Short mmCIF file of C-alpha atoms in Angstrom, two decimals:
data_model
loop_
_atom_site.label_atom_id
_atom_site.label_comp_id
_atom_site.label_asym_id
_atom_site.label_seq_id
_atom_site.Cartn_x
_atom_site.Cartn_y
_atom_site.Cartn_z
CA UNK A 1 15.94 -35.10 47.48
CA UNK A 2 12.02 -36.44 47.56
CA UNK A 3 12.18 -36.50 51.62
CA UNK A 4 10.91 -33.40 52.19
CA UNK A 5 10.27 -31.71 56.16
CA UNK A 6 10.29 -28.60 57.81
CA UNK A 7 12.83 -29.55 60.10
CA UNK A 8 15.08 -30.93 57.21
CA UNK A 9 14.72 -27.96 55.43
CA UNK A 10 16.22 -25.88 58.16
CA UNK A 11 18.65 -28.03 59.58
CA UNK A 12 20.07 -28.19 55.37
CA UNK A 13 19.95 -24.28 55.60
CA UNK A 14 21.49 -23.88 59.07
CA UNK A 15 25.02 -22.41 57.36
CA UNK A 16 23.18 -19.77 55.59
CA UNK A 17 21.33 -18.86 58.39
CA UNK A 18 24.17 -18.73 60.52
CA UNK A 19 26.02 -16.75 58.10
CA UNK A 20 23.57 -14.20 57.83
CA UNK A 21 23.14 -13.85 61.66
CA UNK A 22 26.75 -12.45 61.76
CA UNK A 23 27.50 -10.85 58.70
CA UNK A 24 24.34 -9.29 58.54
CA UNK A 25 21.56 -9.32 61.30
CA UNK A 26 24.32 -8.20 64.06
CA UNK A 27 25.64 -5.71 61.87
CA UNK A 28 21.97 -4.43 61.42
CA UNK A 29 21.53 -4.43 65.08
CA UNK A 30 24.35 -2.54 65.91
CA UNK A 31 23.42 -0.08 62.93
CA UNK A 32 20.13 0.60 64.59
CA UNK A 33 21.85 0.70 68.17
CA UNK A 34 23.76 3.52 66.99
CA UNK A 35 21.48 5.23 64.96
CA UNK A 36 18.68 5.41 67.07
CA UNK A 37 19.91 7.69 69.48
CA UNK A 38 20.49 10.37 66.72
CA UNK A 39 17.21 9.95 65.12
CA UNK A 40 17.26 14.43 64.92
CA UNK A 41 18.91 14.12 62.11
CA UNK A 42 15.84 13.63 60.07
CA UNK A 43 14.56 16.96 61.45
CA UNK A 44 17.30 18.64 59.03
CA UNK A 45 15.52 19.99 55.51
CA UNK A 46 19.09 18.59 53.85
CA UNK A 47 18.69 15.15 54.74
CA UNK A 48 14.94 15.27 53.82
CA UNK A 49 15.39 16.37 50.74
CA UNK A 50 17.97 13.83 50.41
CA UNK A 51 15.25 10.68 51.05
CA UNK A 52 12.93 12.86 48.76
CA UNK A 53 15.26 12.84 45.73
CA UNK A 54 16.29 9.33 46.52
CA UNK A 55 12.47 7.98 46.14
CA UNK A 56 11.66 10.49 43.18
CA UNK A 57 14.60 9.22 41.10
CA UNK A 58 13.89 5.69 41.91
CA UNK A 59 10.00 6.09 41.08
CA UNK A 60 11.42 7.97 37.83
CA UNK A 61 13.06 4.85 36.84
CA UNK A 62 10.26 2.86 37.42
CA UNK A 63 7.89 4.96 35.60
CA UNK A 64 10.01 4.81 32.25
CA UNK A 65 11.14 1.51 32.06
CA UNK A 66 7.20 0.62 32.72
CA UNK A 67 6.40 3.04 29.64
CA UNK A 68 9.17 1.30 27.55
CA UNK A 69 8.86 -2.32 28.90
CA UNK A 70 5.65 -2.89 29.32
CA UNK A 71 3.93 -2.46 25.85
CA UNK A 72 7.38 -4.21 24.66
CA UNK A 73 6.63 -7.16 26.64
CA UNK A 74 3.46 -7.69 25.62
CA UNK A 75 4.12 -7.63 21.81
CA UNK A 76 6.95 -10.26 21.92
CA UNK A 77 4.59 -12.47 24.34
CA UNK A 78 1.63 -11.81 21.57
CA UNK A 79 3.84 -12.21 18.42
CA UNK A 80 6.66 -14.12 16.92
CA UNK A 81 9.42 -11.74 16.34
CA UNK A 82 12.88 -12.99 14.90
CA UNK A 83 15.23 -13.22 17.48
CA UNK A 84 13.31 -12.72 20.15
CA UNK A 85 14.92 -15.51 22.51
CA UNK A 86 18.29 -13.86 21.90
CA UNK A 87 17.26 -10.44 22.35
CA UNK A 88 16.16 -11.48 26.08
CA UNK A 89 19.42 -12.86 26.31
CA UNK A 90 21.66 -10.29 25.11
CA UNK A 91 19.81 -7.97 28.00
CA UNK A 92 21.26 -9.57 30.73
CA UNK A 93 24.77 -7.78 30.02
CA UNK A 94 23.71 -4.35 31.33
CA UNK A 95 22.49 -6.42 34.80
CA UNK A 96 25.87 -7.50 35.10
CA UNK A 97 27.63 -4.69 33.60
CA UNK A 98 29.87 -3.18 36.58
CA UNK A 99 28.75 0.34 37.33
CA UNK A 100 31.27 2.29 36.55
CA UNK A 101 32.07 0.72 33.09
CA UNK A 102 28.26 1.99 32.44
CA UNK A 103 29.21 5.45 34.02
CA UNK A 104 32.25 5.75 32.04
CA UNK A 105 30.04 5.48 28.81
CA UNK A 106 27.07 7.69 30.42
CA UNK A 107 30.25 10.22 30.32
CA UNK A 108 32.01 9.56 26.87
CA UNK A 109 28.49 9.91 25.23
CA UNK A 110 26.60 12.77 27.51
CA UNK A 111 29.29 14.47 29.88
CA UNK A 112 30.05 17.86 29.37
CA UNK A 113 32.62 17.29 26.45
CA UNK A 114 30.63 13.93 25.44
CA UNK A 115 30.26 12.73 21.69
CA UNK A 116 26.35 13.51 21.78
CA UNK A 117 26.42 16.86 23.83
CA UNK A 118 28.94 18.16 21.45
CA UNK A 119 26.73 16.54 18.45
CA UNK A 120 23.06 18.08 19.69
CA UNK A 121 24.42 20.84 21.89
CA UNK A 122 22.02 19.29 24.47
CA UNK A 123 24.25 19.39 27.43
CA UNK A 124 22.96 17.10 30.32
CA UNK A 125 25.88 16.52 32.42
CA UNK A 126 24.46 18.86 35.23
CA UNK A 127 21.08 17.56 35.52
CA UNK A 128 19.41 14.69 36.90
CA UNK A 129 18.64 13.12 33.18
CA UNK A 130 22.13 11.09 33.50
CA UNK A 131 21.57 9.58 36.44
CA UNK A 132 17.91 8.39 35.43
CA UNK A 133 19.44 6.98 31.71
CA UNK A 134 21.95 5.12 34.14
CA UNK A 135 19.30 3.92 36.23
CA UNK A 136 17.23 2.98 32.85
CA UNK A 137 20.54 0.94 31.86
CA UNK A 138 20.69 -0.93 34.64
CA UNK A 139 16.80 -1.67 34.81
CA UNK A 140 15.37 -1.91 31.83
CA UNK A 141 15.96 -5.04 31.08
CA UNK A 142 14.80 -6.53 34.13
CA UNK A 143 11.27 -4.95 33.68
CA UNK A 144 11.81 -6.48 30.28
CA UNK A 145 12.40 -9.76 31.11
CA UNK A 146 10.14 -10.23 34.11
CA UNK A 147 6.96 -8.07 31.90
CA UNK A 148 7.54 -10.98 29.52
CA UNK A 149 7.37 -13.66 31.82
CA UNK A 150 4.24 -12.26 33.27
CA UNK A 151 2.52 -11.40 30.10
CA UNK A 152 3.41 -15.12 28.42
CA UNK A 153 1.66 -16.64 30.96
CA UNK A 154 -1.40 -15.21 30.45
CA UNK A 155 -3.19 -17.77 28.02
CA UNK A 156 -3.92 -16.65 24.65
CA UNK A 157 -7.54 -18.07 24.21
CA UNK A 158 -8.32 -15.09 26.70
CA UNK A 159 -6.90 -12.34 24.89
CA UNK A 160 -8.73 -13.85 21.82
CA UNK A 161 -11.70 -14.38 23.61
CA UNK A 162 -11.94 -10.80 24.37
CA UNK A 163 -10.81 -9.61 20.70
CA UNK A 164 -13.95 -12.16 19.04
CA UNK A 165 -16.27 -10.28 21.55
CA UNK A 166 -15.18 -6.61 19.50
CA UNK A 167 -12.44 -5.20 21.75
CA UNK A 168 -9.48 -4.11 20.19
CA UNK A 169 -5.51 -4.80 20.30
CA UNK A 170 -5.20 -2.23 22.96
CA UNK A 171 -8.20 -2.84 24.65
CA UNK A 172 -7.65 -6.44 25.08
CA UNK A 173 -4.07 -6.21 25.97
CA UNK A 174 -6.01 -3.51 29.25
CA UNK A 175 -8.55 -5.35 30.43
CA UNK A 176 -7.38 -9.29 30.09
CA UNK A 177 -3.84 -9.56 30.01
CA UNK A 178 -2.84 -6.42 32.27
CA UNK A 179 -5.00 -7.22 35.46
CA UNK A 180 -3.62 -11.02 34.71
CA UNK A 181 -0.04 -10.34 34.75
CA UNK A 182 -0.33 -7.07 37.31
CA UNK A 183 1.35 -9.28 40.19
CA UNK A 184 4.31 -10.30 38.27
CA UNK A 185 4.64 -6.63 36.78
CA UNK A 186 4.39 -5.42 39.90
CA UNK A 187 6.87 -7.12 41.34
CA UNK A 188 9.36 -6.28 38.86
CA UNK A 189 8.80 -2.41 39.45
CA UNK A 190 9.54 -2.95 43.04
CA UNK A 191 12.50 -4.85 41.93
CA UNK A 192 13.39 -1.85 39.71
CA UNK A 193 12.68 0.39 42.62
CA UNK A 194 15.13 -1.25 45.20
CA UNK A 195 17.54 -1.40 43.03
CA UNK A 196 17.48 2.19 42.05
CA UNK A 197 17.07 3.63 45.19
CA UNK A 198 19.93 1.51 46.59
CA UNK A 199 22.52 2.38 43.71
CA UNK A 200 25.40 4.03 44.69
CA UNK A 201 28.02 4.27 41.86
CA UNK A 202 25.65 5.99 39.50
CA UNK A 203 24.71 8.89 41.61
CA UNK A 204 27.87 8.92 43.69
CA UNK A 205 30.11 9.89 40.16
CA UNK A 206 27.16 11.60 37.89
CA UNK A 207 24.93 13.39 40.32
CA UNK A 208 27.49 15.72 42.41
CA UNK A 209 26.56 17.15 45.49
CA UNK A 210 23.39 18.56 44.38
CA UNK A 211 21.54 15.07 43.54
CA UNK A 212 22.93 12.94 46.09
CA UNK A 213 21.15 9.85 47.03
CA UNK A 214 20.76 8.78 50.72
CA UNK A 215 23.40 6.24 49.72
CA UNK A 216 26.01 8.61 48.99
CA UNK A 217 25.49 10.60 51.84
CA UNK A 218 25.61 7.67 54.37
CA UNK A 219 29.46 6.90 52.28
CA UNK A 220 30.35 10.89 52.70
CA UNK A 221 29.33 10.52 56.67
CA UNK A 222 31.39 7.26 57.16
CA UNK A 223 34.42 8.00 54.94
CA UNK A 224 34.80 11.70 55.05
CA UNK A 225 33.04 13.11 57.86
CA UNK A 226 33.41 9.90 60.90
CA UNK A 227 29.98 10.69 61.50
CA UNK A 228 29.13 7.08 61.99
CA UNK A 229 25.92 7.90 64.39
CA UNK A 230 24.29 9.73 61.71
CA UNK A 231 25.07 7.64 58.98
CA UNK A 232 23.51 4.91 60.95
CA UNK A 233 20.14 6.97 61.68
CA UNK A 234 20.28 7.65 57.64
CA UNK A 235 20.62 3.48 56.94
CA UNK A 236 17.49 2.99 60.12
CA UNK A 237 15.29 5.46 57.67
CA UNK A 238 16.47 3.27 54.02
CA UNK A 239 15.93 0.26 55.77
CA UNK A 240 12.22 0.95 56.57
CA UNK A 241 11.47 2.08 53.14
CA UNK A 242 13.35 -1.54 51.47
CA UNK A 243 11.64 -3.38 54.34
CA UNK A 244 8.00 -2.05 53.08
CA UNK A 245 9.10 -2.61 49.29
CA UNK A 246 10.70 -5.95 50.24
CA UNK A 247 7.49 -7.13 52.11
CA UNK A 248 5.38 -6.03 49.00
CA UNK A 249 7.71 -7.77 46.43
CA UNK A 250 7.47 -11.31 48.69
CA UNK A 251 3.54 -11.13 48.86
CA UNK A 252 3.25 -10.27 44.76
CA UNK A 253 5.76 -12.93 43.94
CA UNK A 254 3.81 -15.08 45.78
CA UNK A 255 0.38 -14.66 44.42
CA UNK A 256 1.35 -14.24 40.71
CA UNK A 257 0.77 -16.84 38.26
CA UNK A 258 2.54 -19.29 39.10
CA UNK A 259 2.75 -21.79 36.13
CA UNK A 260 6.44 -22.75 35.10
CA UNK A 261 6.24 -22.80 31.28
CA UNK A 262 5.19 -20.07 29.21
CA UNK A 263 1.80 -20.91 27.87
CA UNK A 264 2.08 -19.23 24.27
CA UNK A 265 4.21 -21.54 22.32
CA UNK A 266 6.59 -19.80 19.85
CA UNK A 267 5.20 -21.50 16.92
CA UNK A 268 1.86 -20.59 17.90
CA UNK A 269 2.09 -16.81 17.69
CA UNK A 270 0.75 -14.76 14.71
CA UNK A 271 3.94 -13.06 13.03
CA UNK A 272 4.37 -9.23 13.90
CA UNK A 273 3.21 -7.29 10.75
CA UNK A 274 1.61 -3.75 10.46
CA UNK A 275 0.93 -1.17 12.97
CA UNK A 276 2.47 -3.82 15.72
CA UNK A 277 5.36 -4.28 14.20
CA UNK A 278 6.18 -0.47 13.82
CA UNK A 279 5.81 -0.75 17.75
CA UNK A 280 8.30 -3.63 18.11
CA UNK A 281 10.85 -2.97 16.52
CA UNK A 282 10.50 1.02 17.42
CA UNK A 283 10.66 -0.16 21.41
CA UNK A 284 13.99 -2.58 20.47
CA UNK A 285 15.62 0.30 18.83
CA UNK A 286 15.13 2.07 21.75
CA UNK A 287 15.80 -0.28 24.05
CA UNK A 288 19.37 -1.54 22.58
CA UNK A 289 20.13 2.47 22.60
CA UNK A 290 19.55 2.82 26.20
CA UNK A 291 21.40 -0.26 26.79
CA UNK A 292 24.12 -0.97 24.70
CA UNK A 293 25.25 2.47 22.98
CA UNK A 294 27.46 3.24 26.77
CA UNK A 295 29.08 -0.16 26.71
CA UNK A 296 29.86 0.69 22.77
CA UNK A 297 31.23 4.20 23.83
CA UNK A 298 33.56 2.89 26.61
CA UNK A 299 35.57 0.77 24.43
CA UNK A 300 35.24 3.17 21.39
CA UNK A 301 36.82 5.79 24.11
CA UNK A 302 39.35 3.77 25.14
CA UNK A 303 41.04 3.11 21.68
CA UNK A 304 40.34 7.13 20.46
CA UNK A 305 42.55 9.71 21.45
CA UNK A 306 42.36 13.61 20.26
CA UNK A 307 44.31 12.58 17.18
CA UNK A 308 42.44 9.39 15.88
CA UNK A 309 43.02 5.67 16.92
CA UNK A 310 45.68 4.97 19.47
CA UNK A 311 46.68 2.56 21.53
CA UNK A 312 48.49 4.97 24.76
CA UNK A 313 45.94 4.52 27.04
CA UNK A 314 46.21 0.49 27.41
CA UNK A 315 50.04 1.25 27.33
CA UNK A 316 49.74 3.75 30.31
CA UNK A 317 48.04 0.60 31.77
CA UNK A 318 50.64 -2.22 31.69
CA UNK A 319 53.58 0.95 32.07
CA UNK A 320 56.19 -0.14 34.66
CA UNK A 321 55.69 3.15 36.95
CA UNK A 322 51.90 2.63 37.30
CA UNK A 323 51.41 2.39 40.80
CA UNK A 324 49.27 0.22 41.60
CA UNK A 325 50.16 -2.44 38.73
CA UNK A 326 47.26 -3.61 36.41
CA UNK A 327 48.72 -7.18 37.80
CA UNK A 328 47.41 -6.30 41.21
CA UNK A 329 44.36 -5.21 40.18
CA UNK A 330 43.43 -7.49 37.84
CA UNK A 331 44.36 -10.28 40.53
CA UNK A 332 43.02 -9.13 43.32
CA UNK A 333 39.71 -8.51 41.31
CA UNK A 334 39.46 -12.57 40.09
CA UNK A 335 41.18 -14.15 43.84
CA UNK A 336 38.31 -12.14 45.26
CA UNK A 337 35.83 -13.18 43.06
CA UNK A 338 36.78 -16.81 43.09
CA UNK A 339 36.46 -16.66 46.92
CA UNK A 340 33.17 -15.03 46.56
CA UNK A 341 31.62 -17.63 44.45
CA UNK A 342 32.82 -20.31 46.52
CA UNK A 343 31.14 -19.00 49.30
CA UNK A 344 28.07 -17.93 47.39
CA UNK A 345 27.47 -21.08 45.27
CA UNK A 346 28.06 -23.13 48.96
CA UNK A 347 25.57 -21.09 51.38
CA UNK A 348 22.78 -20.29 48.22
CA UNK A 349 22.62 -23.71 47.45
CA UNK A 350 22.45 -24.82 51.12
CA UNK A 351 19.75 -21.87 51.68
CA UNK A 352 17.92 -22.68 48.14
CA UNK A 353 17.83 -26.54 49.00
CA UNK A 354 16.67 -25.91 52.54
CA UNK A 355 13.95 -23.85 51.42
CA UNK A 356 12.84 -26.73 48.77
CA UNK A 357 12.50 -29.79 51.43
CA UNK A 358 10.95 -27.55 54.37
CA UNK A 359 8.55 -25.79 51.99
CA UNK A 360 9.51 -22.69 54.12
CA UNK A 361 7.70 -19.48 53.18
CA UNK A 362 10.09 -18.08 55.78
CA UNK A 363 13.21 -18.91 54.64
CA UNK A 364 12.75 -17.89 51.10
CA UNK A 365 11.68 -14.65 52.27
CA UNK A 366 14.99 -14.53 54.48
CA UNK A 367 16.98 -15.09 51.58
CA UNK A 368 16.11 -11.58 50.33
CA UNK A 369 17.31 -10.08 53.33
CA UNK A 370 20.73 -9.01 52.21
CA UNK A 371 18.40 -6.91 49.53
CA UNK A 372 17.31 -4.75 52.20
CA UNK A 373 20.61 -3.01 52.94
CA UNK A 374 22.81 -1.59 50.22
CA UNK A 375 26.74 -2.57 49.94
CA UNK A 376 27.78 0.81 51.47
CA UNK A 377 25.28 -0.08 54.59
CA UNK A 378 26.61 -3.10 55.03
CA UNK A 379 30.02 -2.03 54.93
CA UNK A 380 29.27 0.69 57.94
CA UNK A 381 27.42 -2.19 60.02
CA UNK A 382 30.74 -3.88 59.54
CA UNK A 383 32.95 -1.31 60.84
CA UNK A 384 30.15 -0.81 63.98
CA UNK A 385 30.34 -4.56 64.89
CA UNK A 386 33.87 -5.74 63.97
CA UNK A 387 35.99 -2.75 64.53
CA UNK A 388 39.50 -4.88 65.11
CA UNK A 389 38.14 -6.79 61.51
CA UNK A 390 38.42 -3.84 59.54
CA UNK A 391 42.27 -4.48 58.18
CA UNK A 392 41.15 -8.75 57.68
CA UNK A 393 40.03 -9.67 54.06
CA UNK A 394 37.74 -11.79 55.57
CA UNK A 395 35.19 -8.93 56.41
CA UNK A 396 35.71 -7.83 52.31
CA UNK A 397 34.92 -11.60 51.07
CA UNK A 398 32.14 -11.69 53.65
CA UNK A 399 30.17 -8.43 51.94
CA UNK A 400 30.70 -10.05 48.73
CA UNK A 401 29.10 -12.83 49.46
CA UNK A 402 26.08 -11.41 51.37
CA UNK A 403 25.62 -9.68 47.75
CA UNK A 404 26.19 -12.50 45.69
CA UNK A 405 24.29 -15.51 47.62
CA UNK A 406 20.50 -14.01 47.02
CA UNK A 407 21.50 -14.30 43.09
CA UNK A 408 22.24 -17.92 43.72
CA UNK A 409 19.13 -18.43 45.73
CA UNK A 410 16.61 -16.85 43.04
CA UNK A 411 18.19 -18.75 40.44
CA UNK A 412 18.09 -21.83 42.13
CA UNK A 413 14.82 -22.17 43.49
CA UNK A 414 12.79 -22.28 40.83
CA UNK A 415 14.58 -25.36 39.17
CA UNK A 416 14.34 -27.25 42.82
CA UNK A 417 10.26 -26.41 42.51
CA UNK A 418 10.05 -27.74 39.14
CA UNK A 419 11.83 -30.96 39.77
CA UNK A 420 9.45 -34.00 38.65
CA UNK A 421 9.03 -36.10 41.96
CA UNK A 422 8.11 -39.16 40.28
CA UNK A 423 11.56 -39.44 38.47
CA UNK A 424 13.12 -38.77 42.19
CA UNK A 425 10.57 -41.48 43.43
CA UNK A 426 11.46 -43.94 40.73
CA UNK A 427 15.38 -43.64 41.38
CA UNK A 428 14.68 -44.29 45.03
CA UNK A 429 12.11 -47.63 43.80
CA UNK A 430 15.22 -48.53 41.93
CA UNK A 431 17.41 -48.52 45.02
CA UNK A 432 18.96 -44.98 45.12
CA UNK A 433 19.65 -43.36 48.23
CA UNK A 434 18.46 -39.92 48.60
CA UNK A 435 22.04 -38.43 47.99
CA UNK A 436 22.59 -40.77 44.59
CA UNK A 437 18.98 -40.02 43.46
CA UNK A 438 20.26 -36.28 44.17
CA UNK A 439 23.76 -36.39 42.25
CA UNK A 440 22.06 -38.77 39.43
CA UNK A 441 18.44 -37.49 39.03
CA UNK A 442 18.21 -33.71 40.42
CA UNK A 443 21.52 -32.15 39.51
CA UNK A 444 21.53 -32.51 36.28
CA UNK A 445 18.23 -30.87 36.23
CA UNK A 446 19.10 -27.57 37.99
CA UNK A 447 22.87 -27.36 36.52
CA UNK A 448 21.83 -24.88 34.19
CA UNK A 449 20.05 -22.52 36.78
CA UNK A 450 22.60 -23.41 38.92
CA UNK A 451 25.38 -21.89 36.41
CA UNK A 452 22.79 -19.39 35.31
CA UNK A 453 23.07 -18.15 39.28
CA UNK A 454 26.67 -18.18 39.25
CA UNK A 455 27.31 -16.20 36.56
CA UNK A 456 25.14 -13.39 37.38
CA UNK A 457 26.88 -13.55 41.13
CA UNK A 458 30.32 -13.50 39.20
CA UNK A 459 29.75 -10.52 37.29
CA UNK A 460 28.40 -8.84 39.87
CA UNK A 461 31.13 -9.31 42.78
CA UNK A 462 34.01 -8.44 39.67
CA UNK A 463 32.66 -4.68 39.58
CA UNK A 464 31.37 -4.45 43.01
CA UNK A 465 32.12 -0.69 44.20
CA UNK A 466 30.27 -0.01 47.53
CA UNK A 467 31.37 -2.28 50.05
CA UNK A 468 34.80 -2.08 48.20
CA UNK A 469 35.28 1.80 48.64
CA UNK A 470 34.33 1.36 52.57
CA UNK A 471 36.50 -1.96 53.68
CA UNK A 472 39.12 -1.66 51.10
CA UNK A 473 43.12 -1.55 51.71
CA UNK A 474 45.45 -0.16 49.59
CA UNK A 475 46.54 -3.69 48.86
CA UNK A 476 43.03 -4.27 47.94
CA UNK A 477 43.22 -2.68 45.24
CA UNK A 478 40.80 -3.65 42.29
CA UNK A 479 39.82 -3.28 38.65
CA UNK A 480 36.65 -1.12 40.36
CA UNK A 481 38.90 1.22 42.53
CA UNK A 482 41.51 1.65 40.10
CA UNK A 483 39.02 3.02 37.45
CA UNK A 484 37.67 5.15 40.27
CA UNK A 485 40.64 6.83 40.98
CA UNK A 486 41.61 7.40 37.30
CA UNK A 487 38.11 9.20 37.28
CA UNK A 488 39.28 11.36 39.87
CA UNK A 489 42.00 12.41 37.96
CA UNK A 490 42.16 15.21 35.81
CA UNK A 491 43.41 14.97 31.98
CA UNK A 492 42.68 12.51 29.00
CA UNK A 493 44.76 10.17 29.94
CA UNK A 494 43.50 8.95 33.02
CA UNK A 495 40.19 9.14 31.38
CA UNK A 496 41.38 6.90 28.44
CA UNK A 497 43.04 4.52 30.74
CA UNK A 498 39.95 4.59 33.20
CA UNK A 499 37.83 3.45 29.95
CA UNK A 500 40.26 0.56 29.39
CA UNK A 501 40.16 -0.67 32.45
CA UNK A 502 36.24 -0.25 32.21
CA UNK A 503 36.52 -2.28 28.95
CA UNK A 504 38.69 -5.17 30.80
CA UNK A 505 35.80 -5.34 33.48
CA UNK A 506 33.17 -5.31 30.69
CA UNK A 507 35.12 -8.14 28.92
CA UNK A 508 35.78 -10.33 32.59
CA UNK A 509 32.01 -9.72 32.84
CA UNK A 510 31.35 -11.06 29.57
CA UNK A 511 33.43 -14.08 29.71
CA UNK A 512 32.27 -15.07 33.18
CA UNK A 513 28.87 -15.05 31.64
CA UNK A 514 29.41 -16.89 28.85
CA UNK A 515 31.52 -19.63 30.38
CA UNK A 516 28.93 -20.06 33.39
CA UNK A 517 25.82 -19.32 32.34
CA UNK A 518 24.21 -22.49 31.12
CA UNK A 519 21.13 -20.34 29.38
CA UNK A 520 18.17 -21.85 31.22
CA UNK A 521 18.96 -19.82 34.12
CA UNK A 522 16.23 -17.06 35.56
CA UNK A 523 16.52 -15.00 38.85
CA UNK A 524 12.97 -14.70 40.61
#
């Protein structure tokens, strides 16, 4: 493990690079080839409007998430708040929640007949507010965790010096902590922008035709209108936007504070009290409401009928005449997730190890390439590149693996870079070979990060929705597609069964994260 050289790194990462070449670069080139001759679509006001709305809703999400997360992250990093570690860990749950689970939760609360709609008389179901709330549900935790990491690495002595010189709490935060943490904060904002701009399930199910994003238009042109050239042109425009965001993200993550340890130890922090306590607990309450009320609503909706508590929705799922049966949906979901996890851990692990051993920023940047294309765009690229494979399950698993492997890489890299080189060299001095030293010294140290990355990958794939809709066949139906089909049918029974399926997905994601996550993995 201590023998680091560029050539060795590239050789180790070669299988992962080959996979990216076949299942990302080549489909992308096909999209560019087909879409390049149809750029006139960008002269149409309708599609320019879809681009404008896509960027607007992503920008609004970043703004609102920052207004909540940045002050809360700063206060959590400066004060000893009871339950802080548990809160930051709990906030991983919305990130790994399948999209359609969040959709059902938001609909149960704020839909035309939602509980909060009936209680307040405020109907936001036909407005873009529901999409923004959905984006916040997923992305507020990301913004908060990354902002907390940035602020926690700002030395307390610098903030204290500003206070000693007469600066108030707010001024010290704005003039000292904020500039030092700015690269990390900006990187988190860009990541949230990317996730929001490439979101598919939320605008598809909550936005309708009026608030469709580019991602929804790409799916519509592909699946319903069979206009692949026009869809490819939209993917090209989307790609340029995400490429700029990814390049800026890699630049910022390379320039931010790189200390691997949190500077302000928890025991040295003052207890939160007074106005700071009021602000902290108010922001925590708001964050919990945004991120967990939809999850609670889904579970309750699956157990409550018009006349009160009921198990009718769950009985409907296991009825003999249910098509497709729950056993097929559950079996496919678990089988596809297991195959994907095997591929993602293998390829992502090799990519991370090659990046570490080769000290290669190029390999590091390449690992982010899958973030540039959404699952729907990946599916369209596959249809253009490999039409003969469209009926092959391997193509769907490849799309899943492409989505999941970056999470493995981003989890492993910080752990690999934090390995104590002296311990590895000591093992080699005592006669251990490179593989023995790696197995006995390095692997135990990076194991928690690997488990954390595997948990994120598995939970993400369990509820994957975009590529599935483009590439799936009836016999490959999963819990997500079964849920989506029920959402498209009228009646309270179908809605209740959809909530029951969403509850199963939520439990699977939570179980995968609980079993696999070692508690120390961090995605950067």
